[in-house]
Amino acid sequence: MPQVTSSSSVEIKNRAKRQFESWADSYDRSLLNHFMFRPACMALMEEIARWYDEQRRPFCVLDIGCGTGTLACRLAGSPWPVSVVGMDYAEGMCQAASAKAAHAGHQAHFATGDSEHLPFADASFDIVTCSNSFHHYPHQQAVVHAMRRTLRPGGRMILIDGFRDNIVGWITFDVIISRVEGKVYHAPWTVVRDYFQAAGFTAIHRRKLNFWFPLLVTIGDVE
Amino acid sequence: MAELDKEFLTTLVCPEFHAPLVQVGEWLYSTDPATRRRYPIRDGIPVMLIDEAETVDQEDWNRILSEAKRA
């Protein structure tokens, strides 16, 4: 990814924060929710089910960029023996998520936090997820390292973001979304794979979701 | 003032120096005597942003942490 100076990275993060704070109320009803966030959430549930089929033990999930807590609520309402923590950079999102979980009677915990400075102890989680948020991060490699730090042995990282390695994805993310959201970076698969390798993940693989609004799902394990 | 879930609290650390935290009222205090940060809990949600941290002075920190330990 292009080098980011510290002043521009602060500006990028503040911009994202403003965008999402003002979006917290209408987020669940937006078109993007229908075309991107919901399929991403379904894919995360499938990947988590796959992990659970392999491991069959109680587990903890951290969802980074949890938004209004859609995944956290689904997990907390699932029959799995799971405890869930959601984190978002926008405080308004965490409040919306917490209210949504409480309303549904689900047990989930939320914290406002910065993906580059994760407020979690080493080896605290079995699964870390991050969906449709990674392109806002000015220092993506550092974030992948931090995610790896919070995972336990046997854990799994599941990252979903815009797939820009074909023409549909390139137009969607590098042209349209970048115009709307400003300085964001949708990393190609080879770059994401390198981030994962550098952070020490193993069994790194990917899948692609959707024809329109294509999404890249990257999965890596901790030995 | 609602106490945070114990298990959740043990996963939280100071985002800057990674020290464990204790809850006292509406604040989470770092247990690291060298850095002594505290983070607010607003509407039951810990706000774990470095920009939101305050540095507690030594005396206050000693008192608060020893009281927390006793409780």
PDB file of C-alpha atoms in Angstrom:
ATOM      1  CA  MET A   1       0.000   0.000   0.000  1.00  0.00           C
ATOM      2  CA  PRO A   2       1.182   3.542  -0.574  1.00  0.00           C
ATOM      3  CA  GLN A   3       3.109   5.137   2.257  1.00  0.00           C
ATOM      4  CA  VAL A   4       0.833   7.141   4.547  1.00  0.00           C
ATOM      5  CA  THR A   5       2.173  10.060   6.537  1.00  0.00           C
ATOM      6  CA  SER A   6       0.990  10.288  10.122  1.00  0.00           C
ATOM      7  CA  SER A   7      -0.992  13.496   9.569  1.00  0.00           C
ATOM      8  CA  SER A   8      -2.819  12.075   6.571  1.00  0.00           C
ATOM      9  CA  SER A   9      -3.507   8.813   8.406  1.00  0.00           C
ATOM     10  CA  VAL A  10      -5.150  10.720  11.261  1.00  0.00           C
ATOM     11  CA  GLU A  11      -7.238  12.574   8.714  1.00  0.00           C
ATOM     12  CA  ILE A  12      -8.263   9.304   7.004  1.00  0.00           C
ATOM     13  CA  LYS A  13      -9.338   7.778  10.310  1.00  0.00           C
ATOM     14  CA  ASN A  14     -11.230  10.880  11.431  1.00  0.00           C
ATOM     15  CA  ARG A  15     -13.044  10.980   8.140  1.00  0.00           C
ATOM     16  CA  ALA A  16     -14.092   7.343   8.526  1.00  0.00           C
ATOM     17  CA  LYS A  17     -15.228   8.018  12.071  1.00  0.00           C
ATOM     18  CA  ARG A  18     -17.382  10.983  11.021  1.00  0.00           C
ATOM     19  CA  GLN A  19     -18.851   9.011   8.155  1.00  0.00           C
ATOM     20  CA  PHE A  20     -19.854   6.095  10.398  1.00  0.00           C
ATOM     21  CA  GLU A  21     -21.028   8.165  13.377  1.00  0.00           C
ATOM     22  CA  SER A  22     -23.525   9.928  11.125  1.00  0.00           C
ATOM     23  CA  TRP A  23     -24.493   6.629   9.560  1.00  0.00           C
ATOM     24  CA  ALA A  24     -25.221   4.672  12.781  1.00  0.00           C
ATOM     25  CA  ASP A  25     -28.984   5.335  12.731  1.00  0.00           C
ATOM     26  CA  SER A  26     -29.747   4.414   9.126  1.00  0.00           C
ATOM     27  CA  TYR A  27     -26.983   1.847   8.572  1.00  0.00           C
ATOM     28  CA  ASP A  28     -29.181  -1.272   8.839  1.00  0.00           C
ATOM     29  CA  ARG A  29     -31.621   0.088   6.237  1.00  0.00           C
ATOM     30  CA  SER A  30     -29.050   1.170   3.655  1.00  0.00           C
ATOM     31  CA  LEU A  31     -28.718  -0.425   0.213  1.00  0.00           C
ATOM     32  CA  LEU A  32     -25.123  -1.327   0.978  1.00  0.00           C
ATOM     33  CA  ASN A  33     -26.431  -3.321   3.908  1.00  0.00           C
ATOM     34  CA  HIS A  34     -28.534  -5.348   1.497  1.00  0.00           C
ATOM     35  CA  PHE A  35     -25.889  -5.900  -1.182  1.00  0.00           C
ATOM     36  CA  MET A  36     -22.676  -6.100   0.814  1.00  0.00           C
ATOM     37  CA  PHE A  37     -23.014  -6.274   4.568  1.00  0.00           C
ATOM     38  CA  ARG A  38     -25.628  -9.013   4.717  1.00  0.00           C
ATOM     39  CA  PRO A  39     -23.807 -11.396   2.314  1.00  0.00           C
ATOM     40  CA  ALA A  40     -20.594 -10.703   4.225  1.00  0.00           C
ATOM     41  CA  CYS A  41     -22.300 -11.555   7.508  1.00  0.00           C
ATOM     42  CA  MET A  42     -23.662 -14.798   6.027  1.00  0.00           C
ATOM     43  CA  ALA A  43     -20.181 -15.707   4.775  1.00  0.00           C
ATOM     44  CA  LEU A  44     -18.714 -15.056   8.231  1.00  0.00           C
ATOM     45  CA  MET A  45     -21.345 -17.322   9.807  1.00  0.00           C
ATOM     46  CA  GLU A  46     -20.475 -20.065   7.291  1.00  0.00           C
ATOM     47  CA  GLU A  47     -16.761 -19.753   7.993  1.00  0.00           C
ATOM     48  CA  ILE A  48     -17.336 -19.767  11.749  1.00  0.00           C
ATOM     49  CA  ALA A  49     -19.531 -22.879  11.371  1.00  0.00           C
ATOM     50  CA  ARG A  50     -16.686 -24.532   9.457  1.00  0.00           C
ATOM     51  CA  TRP A  51     -14.209 -23.681  12.222  1.00  0.00           C
ATOM     52  CA  TYR A  52     -16.604 -24.984  14.879  1.00  0.00           C
ATOM     53  CA  ASP A  53     -17.138 -28.247  12.976  1.00  0.00           C
ATOM     54  CA  GLU A  54     -13.376 -28.778  13.098  1.00  0.00           C
ATOM     55  CA  GLN A  55     -12.803 -27.718  16.703  1.00  0.00           C
ATOM     56  CA  ARG A  56     -16.012 -28.505  18.670  1.00  0.00           C
ATOM     57  CA  ARG A  57     -15.222 -26.433  21.748  1.00  0.00           C
ATOM     58  CA  PRO A  58     -16.518 -23.270  23.405  1.00  0.00           C
ATOM     59  CA  PHE A  59     -15.029 -20.227  21.689  1.00  0.00           C
ATOM     60  CA  CYS A  60     -14.665 -16.428  21.800  1.00  0.00           C
ATOM     61  CA  VAL A  61     -15.126 -14.188  18.778  1.00  0.00           C
ATOM     62  CA  LEU A  62     -13.905 -10.636  18.286  1.00  0.00           C
ATOM     63  CA  ASP A  63     -15.594  -8.678  15.484  1.00  0.00           C
ATOM     64  CA  ILE A  64     -13.512  -5.657  14.482  1.00  0.00           C
ATOM     65  CA  GLY A  65     -15.528  -2.897  12.830  1.00  0.00           C
ATOM     66  CA  CYS A  66     -18.682  -4.449  14.293  1.00  0.00           C
ATOM     67  CA  GLY A  67     -20.949  -1.638  13.067  1.00  0.00           C
ATOM     68  CA  THR A  68     -24.455  -2.049  14.503  1.00  0.00           C
ATOM     69  CA  GLY A  69     -23.599  -5.509  15.826  1.00  0.00           C
ATOM     70  CA  THR A  70     -25.351  -7.645  13.198  1.00  0.00           C
ATOM     71  CA  LEU A  71     -22.784 -10.464  13.379  1.00  0.00           C
ATOM     72  CA  ALA A  72     -22.465 -10.208  17.164  1.00  0.00           C
ATOM     73  CA  CYS A  73     -26.246 -10.610  17.558  1.00  0.00           C
ATOM     74  CA  ARG A  74     -26.378 -13.544  15.149  1.00  0.00           C
ATOM     75  CA  LEU A  75     -23.581 -15.298  16.996  1.00  0.00           C
ATOM     76  CA  ALA A  76     -25.017 -14.570  20.418  1.00  0.00           C
ATOM     77  CA  GLY A  77     -28.371 -15.927  19.231  1.00  0.00           C
ATOM     78  CA  SER A  78     -26.814 -19.078  17.749  1.00  0.00           C
ATOM     79  CA  PRO A  79     -26.811 -22.453  19.520  1.00  0.00           C
ATOM     80  CA  TRP A  80     -22.981 -22.415  19.618  1.00  0.00           C
ATOM     81  CA  PRO A  81     -21.136 -22.123  22.949  1.00  0.00           C
ATOM     82  CA  VAL A  82     -19.746 -18.723  21.975  1.00  0.00           C
ATOM     83  CA  SER A  83     -18.958 -15.453  23.699  1.00  0.00           C
ATOM     84  CA  VAL A  84     -18.857 -12.378  21.515  1.00  0.00           C
ATOM     85  CA  VAL A  85     -17.049  -9.043  21.629  1.00  0.00           C
ATOM     86  CA  GLY A  86     -17.685  -6.338  19.046  1.00  0.00           C
ATOM     87  CA  MET A  87     -15.398  -3.353  18.543  1.00  0.00           C
ATOM     88  CA  ASP A  88     -15.906  -0.265  16.418  1.00  0.00           C
ATOM     89  CA  TYR A  89     -14.018   3.003  16.014  1.00  0.00           C
ATOM     90  CA  ALA A  90     -17.295   4.932  16.039  1.00  0.00           C
ATOM     91  CA  GLU A  91     -18.843   5.184  19.492  1.00  0.00           C
ATOM     92  CA  GLY A  92     -22.320   5.659  18.008  1.00  0.00           C
ATOM     93  CA  MET A  93     -22.038   2.285  16.257  1.00  0.00           C
ATOM     94  CA  CYS A  94     -21.127   0.557  19.537  1.00  0.00           C
ATOM     95  CA  GLN A  95     -24.105   2.152  21.265  1.00  0.00           C
ATOM     96  CA  ALA A  96     -26.434   1.077  18.450  1.00  0.00           C
ATOM     97  CA  ALA A  97     -24.950  -2.449  18.596  1.00  0.00           C
ATOM     98  CA  SER A  98     -25.302  -2.663  22.344  1.00  0.00           C
ATOM     99  CA  ALA A  99     -28.921  -1.470  22.208  1.00  0.00           C
ATOM    100  CA  LYS A 100     -29.709  -3.967  19.447  1.00  0.00           C
ATOM    101  CA  ALA A 101     -28.215  -6.876  21.402  1.00  0.00           C
ATOM    102  CA  ALA A 102     -30.001  -5.859  24.606  1.00  0.00           C
ATOM    103  CA  HIS A 103     -33.304  -5.490  22.742  1.00  0.00           C
ATOM    104  CA  ALA A 104     -32.960  -9.017  21.331  1.00  0.00           C
ATOM    105  CA  GLY A 105     -31.983 -10.380  24.752  1.00  0.00           C
ATOM    106  CA  HIS A 106     -28.542 -11.406  23.514  1.00  0.00           C
ATOM    107  CA  GLN A 107     -25.391 -11.455  25.608  1.00  0.00           C
ATOM    108  CA  ALA A 108     -22.634  -9.621  23.709  1.00  0.00           C
ATOM    109  CA  HIS A 109     -20.018  -7.083  24.754  1.00  0.00           C
ATOM    110  CA  PHE A 110     -18.917  -3.984  22.894  1.00  0.00           C
ATOM    111  CA  ALA A 111     -15.996  -1.584  23.130  1.00  0.00           C
ATOM    112  CA  THR A 112     -15.031   1.511  21.187  1.00  0.00           C
ATOM    113  CA  GLY A 113     -11.525   0.952  19.865  1.00  0.00           C
ATOM    114  CA  ASP A 114      -8.989   1.524  17.129  1.00  0.00           C
ATOM    115  CA  SER A 115      -7.950  -1.457  14.999  1.00  0.00           C
ATOM    116  CA  GLU A 116      -4.370  -0.178  14.986  1.00  0.00           C
ATOM    117  CA  HIS A 117      -4.283  -0.174  18.791  1.00  0.00           C
ATOM    118  CA  LEU A 118      -6.477  -3.101  19.730  1.00  0.00           C
ATOM    119  CA  PRO A 119      -7.460  -2.848  23.407  1.00  0.00           C
ATOM    120  CA  PHE A 120      -7.336  -6.624  23.934  1.00  0.00           C
ATOM    121  CA  ALA A 121      -4.839  -8.900  25.662  1.00  0.00           C
ATOM    122  CA  ASP A 122      -2.699 -11.334  23.675  1.00  0.00           C
ATOM    123  CA  ALA A 123      -4.336 -14.675  22.859  1.00  0.00           C
ATOM    124  CA  SER A 124      -7.844 -13.638  23.982  1.00  0.00           C
ATOM    125  CA  PHE A 125      -9.916 -14.929  21.051  1.00  0.00           C
ATOM    126  CA  ASP A 126     -10.443 -18.063  18.969  1.00  0.00           C
ATOM    127  CA  ILE A 127     -11.829 -16.230  15.963  1.00  0.00           C
ATOM    128  CA  VAL A 128     -11.268 -12.653  14.833  1.00  0.00           C
ATOM    129  CA  THR A 129     -13.502 -11.286  12.084  1.00  0.00           C
ATOM    130  CA  CYS A 130     -13.335  -8.011  10.208  1.00  0.00           C
ATOM    131  CA  SER A 131     -15.800  -7.231   7.476  1.00  0.00           C
ATOM    132  CA  ASN A 132     -16.060  -4.265   5.097  1.00  0.00           C
ATOM    133  CA  SER A 133     -13.813  -2.110   7.229  1.00  0.00           C
ATOM    134  CA  PHE A 134     -10.215  -2.961   6.319  1.00  0.00           C
ATOM    135  CA  HIS A 135     -10.001  -0.464   3.410  1.00  0.00           C
ATOM    136  CA  HIS A 136     -10.309   2.400   5.933  1.00  0.00           C
ATOM    137  CA  TYR A 137      -7.116   1.402   7.761  1.00  0.00           C
ATOM    138  CA  PRO A 138      -4.081   3.545   6.917  1.00  0.00           C
ATOM    139  CA  HIS A 139      -1.613   0.939   8.279  1.00  0.00           C
ATOM    140  CA  GLN A 140      -3.039  -2.366   7.151  1.00  0.00           C
ATOM    141  CA  GLN A 141      -0.021  -4.567   7.864  1.00  0.00           C
ATOM    142  CA  ALA A 142       0.153  -3.323  11.466  1.00  0.00           C
ATOM    143  CA  VAL A 143      -3.534  -4.146  11.922  1.00  0.00           C
ATOM    144  CA  VAL A 144      -3.074  -7.710  10.640  1.00  0.00           C
ATOM    145  CA  HIS A 145      -0.187  -8.143  13.100  1.00  0.00           C
ATOM    146  CA  ALA A 146      -2.395  -6.834  15.926  1.00  0.00           C
ATOM    147  CA  MET A 147      -5.213  -9.216  14.956  1.00  0.00           C
ATOM    148  CA  ARG A 148      -2.763 -12.116  15.003  1.00  0.00           C
ATOM    149  CA  ARG A 149      -1.591 -11.057  18.464  1.00  0.00           C
ATOM    150  CA  THR A 150      -5.097 -11.331  19.961  1.00  0.00           C
ATOM    151  CA  LEU A 151      -5.683 -14.851  18.571  1.00  0.00           C
ATOM    152  CA  ARG A 152      -5.081 -18.070  20.491  1.00  0.00           C
ATOM    153  CA  PRO A 153      -3.354 -21.162  19.086  1.00  0.00           C
ATOM    154  CA  GLY A 154      -5.864 -22.993  16.892  1.00  0.00           C
ATOM    155  CA  GLY A 155      -7.544 -19.669  16.159  1.00  0.00           C
ATOM    156  CA  ARG A 156      -8.683 -18.289  12.834  1.00  0.00           C
ATOM    157  CA  MET A 157      -8.750 -14.864  11.189  1.00  0.00           C
ATOM    158  CA  ILE A 158     -11.555 -14.142   8.722  1.00  0.00           C
ATOM    159  CA  LEU A 159     -11.192 -10.886   6.811  1.00  0.00           C
ATOM    160  CA  ILE A 160     -13.749  -9.644   4.284  1.00  0.00           C
ATOM    161  CA  ASP A 161     -13.350  -6.575   2.131  1.00  0.00           C
ATOM    162  CA  GLY A 162     -13.946  -5.348  -1.416  1.00  0.00           C
ATOM    163  CA  PHE A 163     -12.622  -7.684  -4.130  1.00  0.00           C
ATOM    164  CA  ARG A 164     -10.991  -5.407  -6.701  1.00  0.00           C
ATOM    165  CA  ASP A 165      -9.117  -7.986  -8.784  1.00  0.00           C
ATOM    166  CA  ASN A 166     -11.632  -8.128 -11.644  1.00  0.00           C
ATOM    167  CA  ILE A 167     -13.268  -5.411 -13.727  1.00  0.00           C
ATOM    168  CA  VAL A 168     -16.552  -5.334 -11.738  1.00  0.00           C
ATOM    169  CA  GLY A 169     -14.663  -5.093  -8.453  1.00  0.00           C
ATOM    170  CA  TRP A 170     -12.236  -2.521  -9.777  1.00  0.00           C
ATOM    171  CA  ILE A 171     -15.064  -0.239 -10.941  1.00  0.00           C
ATOM    172  CA  THR A 172     -17.026  -0.746  -7.718  1.00  0.00           C
ATOM    173  CA  PHE A 173     -14.211  -0.229  -5.245  1.00  0.00           C
ATOM    174  CA  ASP A 174     -11.362   1.646  -6.861  1.00  0.00           C
ATOM    175  CA  VAL A 175     -13.579   4.018  -8.831  1.00  0.00           C
ATOM    176  CA  ILE A 176     -16.990   4.401  -7.130  1.00  0.00           C
ATOM    177  CA  ILE A 177     -16.395   3.605  -3.448  1.00  0.00           C
ATOM    178  CA  SER A 178     -13.053   5.423  -3.401  1.00  0.00           C
ATOM    179  CA  ARG A 179     -14.812   8.501  -4.820  1.00  0.00           C
ATOM    180  CA  VAL A 180     -17.488   8.362  -2.093  1.00  0.00           C
ATOM    181  CA  GLU A 181     -15.248   7.442   0.833  1.00  0.00           C
ATOM    182  CA  GLY A 182     -12.127   9.377  -0.119  1.00  0.00           C
ATOM    183  CA  LYS A 183      -8.701   7.988   0.673  1.00  0.00           C
ATOM    184  CA  VAL A 184      -9.383   4.294   1.149  1.00  0.00           C
ATOM    185  CA  TYR A 185      -7.375   1.340  -0.099  1.00  0.00           C
ATOM    186  CA  HIS A 186      -8.880  -1.942  -1.249  1.00  0.00           C
ATOM    187  CA  ALA A 187      -5.880  -4.246  -1.201  1.00  0.00           C
ATOM    188  CA  PRO A 188      -5.614  -6.838  -3.981  1.00  0.00           C
ATOM    189  CA  TRP A 189      -5.514 -10.499  -2.938  1.00  0.00           C
ATOM    190  CA  THR A 190      -1.730 -10.793  -3.374  1.00  0.00           C
ATOM    191  CA  VAL A 191      -1.201  -7.893  -0.951  1.00  0.00           C
ATOM    192  CA  VAL A 192      -3.651  -9.273   1.627  1.00  0.00           C
ATOM    193  CA  ARG A 193      -1.952 -12.680   1.349  1.00  0.00           C
ATOM    194  CA  ASP A 194       1.429 -11.030   1.989  1.00  0.00           C
ATOM    195  CA  TYR A 195       0.041  -9.225   5.071  1.00  0.00           C
ATOM    196  CA  PHE A 196      -1.205 -12.554   6.431  1.00  0.00           C
ATOM    197  CA  GLN A 197       2.091 -14.310   5.688  1.00  0.00           C
ATOM    198  CA  ALA A 198       4.137 -11.561   7.321  1.00  0.00           C
ATOM    199  CA  ALA A 199       1.956 -11.749  10.445  1.00  0.00           C
ATOM    200  CA  GLY A 200       2.609 -15.501  10.729  1.00  0.00           C
ATOM    201  CA  PHE A 201      -0.758 -16.926   9.652  1.00  0.00           C
ATOM    202  CA  THR A 202      -0.813 -20.396   8.098  1.00  0.00           C
ATOM    203  CA  ALA A 203      -3.195 -22.207   5.723  1.00  0.00           C
ATOM    204  CA  ILE A 204      -3.968 -18.842   4.109  1.00  0.00           C
ATOM    205  CA  HIS A 205      -6.688 -19.075   1.498  1.00  0.00           C
ATOM    206  CA  ARG A 206      -9.448 -17.012  -0.043  1.00  0.00           C
ATOM    207  CA  ARG A 207     -12.862 -17.135  -1.589  1.00  0.00           C
ATOM    208  CA  LYS A 208     -14.837 -14.607  -3.581  1.00  0.00           C
ATOM    209  CA  LEU A 209     -18.456 -13.655  -2.907  1.00  0.00           C
ATOM    210  CA  ASN A 210     -21.034 -11.926  -5.145  1.00  0.00           C
ATOM    211  CA  PHE A 211     -20.912 -10.966  -8.812  1.00  0.00           C
ATOM    212  CA  TRP A 212     -21.978  -7.370  -8.259  1.00  0.00           C
ATOM    213  CA  PHE A 213     -20.273  -5.846  -5.224  1.00  0.00           C
ATOM    214  CA  PRO A 214     -17.723  -8.685  -5.184  1.00  0.00           C
ATOM    215  CA  LEU A 215     -16.088  -9.395  -1.838  1.00  0.00           C
ATOM    216  CA  LEU A 216     -12.781 -11.044  -0.995  1.00  0.00           C
ATOM    217  CA  VAL A 217     -12.813 -13.418   1.976  1.00  0.00           C
ATOM    218  CA  THR A 218      -9.315 -14.124   3.319  1.00  0.00           C
ATOM    219  CA  ILE A 219      -8.806 -16.806   5.938  1.00  0.00           C
ATOM    220  CA  GLY A 220      -5.696 -17.588   7.955  1.00  0.00           C
ATOM    221  CA  ASP A 221      -4.980 -19.897  10.890  1.00  0.00           C
ATOM    222  CA  VAL A 222      -2.834 -19.647  13.988  1.00  0.00           C
ATOM    223  CA  GLU A 223      -0.894 -22.815  14.789  1.00  0.00           C
TER     224      GLU A 223
ATOM    225  CA  MET B   1     -22.938   1.922  38.153  1.00  0.00           C
ATOM    226  CA  ALA B   2     -23.011  -1.396  36.351  1.00  0.00           C
ATOM    227  CA  GLU B   3     -19.934  -3.557  36.587  1.00  0.00           C
ATOM    228  CA  LEU B   4     -18.539  -4.814  33.311  1.00  0.00           C
ATOM    229  CA  ASP B   5     -18.704  -8.561  32.808  1.00  0.00           C
ATOM    230  CA  LYS B   6     -15.648 -10.084  34.555  1.00  0.00           C
ATOM    231  CA  GLU B   7     -14.553 -12.223  31.638  1.00  0.00           C
ATOM    232  CA  PHE B   8     -14.925  -9.313  29.199  1.00  0.00           C
ATOM    233  CA  LEU B   9     -12.882  -7.096  31.501  1.00  0.00           C
ATOM    234  CA  THR B  10     -10.007  -9.602  31.582  1.00  0.00           C
ATOM    235  CA  THR B  11      -9.738  -9.444  27.779  1.00  0.00           C
ATOM    236  CA  LEU B  12      -9.439  -5.627  27.818  1.00  0.00           C
ATOM    237  CA  VAL B  13      -6.049  -3.932  28.108  1.00  0.00           C
ATOM    238  CA  CYS B  14      -4.698  -0.420  27.724  1.00  0.00           C
ATOM    239  CA  PRO B  15      -4.482  -0.002  23.935  1.00  0.00           C
ATOM    240  CA  GLU B  16      -1.226   1.915  24.199  1.00  0.00           C
ATOM    241  CA  PHE B  17       0.830  -0.089  26.709  1.00  0.00           C
ATOM    242  CA  HIS B  18      -1.178  -3.328  26.914  1.00  0.00           C
ATOM    243  CA  ALA B  19      -1.467  -3.344  30.717  1.00  0.00           C
ATOM    244  CA  PRO B  20      -4.472  -5.070  32.363  1.00  0.00           C
ATOM    245  CA  LEU B  21      -7.243  -2.804  33.684  1.00  0.00           C
ATOM    246  CA  VAL B  22      -9.416  -2.471  36.759  1.00  0.00           C
ATOM    247  CA  GLN B  23     -12.840  -0.847  36.825  1.00  0.00           C
ATOM    248  CA  VAL B  24     -13.527   1.887  39.353  1.00  0.00           C
ATOM    249  CA  GLY B  25     -16.907   3.547  38.798  1.00  0.00           C
ATOM    250  CA  GLU B  26     -17.136   4.872  35.269  1.00  0.00           C
ATOM    251  CA  TRP B  27     -13.430   4.426  34.495  1.00  0.00           C
ATOM    252  CA  LEU B  28     -11.025   1.683  33.577  1.00  0.00           C
ATOM    253  CA  TYR B  29      -7.627   2.224  35.197  1.00  0.00           C
ATOM    254  CA  SER B  30      -4.416   0.807  33.841  1.00  0.00           C
ATOM    255  CA  THR B  31      -2.542  -1.310  36.386  1.00  0.00           C
ATOM    256  CA  ASP B  32       0.802  -0.148  35.017  1.00  0.00           C
ATOM    257  CA  PRO B  33       2.383   2.221  37.601  1.00  0.00           C
ATOM    258  CA  ALA B  34       4.649   3.788  34.977  1.00  0.00           C
ATOM    259  CA  THR B  35       1.919   4.911  32.540  1.00  0.00           C
ATOM    260  CA  ARG B  36      -1.250   5.217  34.758  1.00  0.00           C
ATOM    261  CA  ARG B  37      -3.794   5.759  31.989  1.00  0.00           C
ATOM    262  CA  ARG B  38      -7.547   5.670  32.516  1.00  0.00           C
ATOM    263  CA  TYR B  39     -10.299   5.195  29.939  1.00  0.00           C
ATOM    264  CA  PRO B  40     -13.951   6.229  30.297  1.00  0.00           C
ATOM    265  CA  ILE B  41     -16.938   3.897  30.256  1.00  0.00           C
ATOM    266  CA  ARG B  42     -19.843   5.719  28.595  1.00  0.00           C
ATOM    267  CA  ASP B  43     -23.349   4.217  28.572  1.00  0.00           C
ATOM    268  CA  GLY B  44     -21.818   0.932  29.728  1.00  0.00           C
ATOM    269  CA  ILE B  45     -19.378   0.849  26.791  1.00  0.00           C
ATOM    270  CA  PRO B  46     -15.634   1.133  27.401  1.00  0.00           C
ATOM    271  CA  VAL B  47     -14.109   3.813  25.176  1.00  0.00           C
ATOM    272  CA  MET B  48     -10.650   2.373  24.557  1.00  0.00           C
ATOM    273  CA  LEU B  49      -9.184   5.108  22.381  1.00  0.00           C
ATOM    274  CA  ILE B  50      -5.738   6.511  23.095  1.00  0.00           C
ATOM    275  CA  ASP B  51      -7.121  10.008  22.403  1.00  0.00           C
ATOM    276  CA  GLU B  52      -9.716   9.545  25.165  1.00  0.00           C
ATOM    277  CA  ALA B  53      -7.186   8.427  27.796  1.00  0.00           C
ATOM    278  CA  GLU B  54      -6.223  10.539  30.757  1.00  0.00           C
ATOM    279  CA  THR B  55      -3.015  10.145  32.730  1.00  0.00           C
ATOM    280  CA  VAL B  56      -3.731   9.887  36.449  1.00  0.00           C
ATOM    281  CA  ASP B  57      -1.249  11.456  38.839  1.00  0.00           C
ATOM    282  CA  GLN B  58       0.863   9.185  40.911  1.00  0.00           C
ATOM    283  CA  GLU B  59      -0.791   9.788  44.283  1.00  0.00           C
ATOM    284  CA  ASP B  60      -4.339   9.411  43.013  1.00  0.00           C
ATOM    285  CA  TRP B  61      -3.382   6.319  41.101  1.00  0.00           C
ATOM    286  CA  ASN B  62      -1.764   4.706  44.171  1.00  0.00           C
ATOM    287  CA  ARG B  63      -4.856   5.411  46.256  1.00  0.00           C
ATOM    288  CA  ILE B  64      -7.375   4.250  43.636  1.00  0.00           C
ATOM    289  CA  LEU B  65      -5.509   1.060  42.807  1.00  0.00           C
ATOM    290  CA  SER B  66      -4.970   0.100  46.445  1.00  0.00           C
ATOM    291  CA  GLU B  67      -8.672   0.697  47.166  1.00  0.00           C
ATOM    292  CA  ALA B  68      -9.621  -1.346  44.125  1.00  0.00           C
ATOM    293  CA  LYS B  69      -7.370  -4.173  45.249  1.00  0.00           C
ATOM    294  CA  ARG B  70      -8.968  -4.197  48.687  1.00  0.00           C
ATOM    295  CA  ALA B  71     -12.528  -4.206  47.327  1.00  0.00           C
TER     296      ALA B  71
END
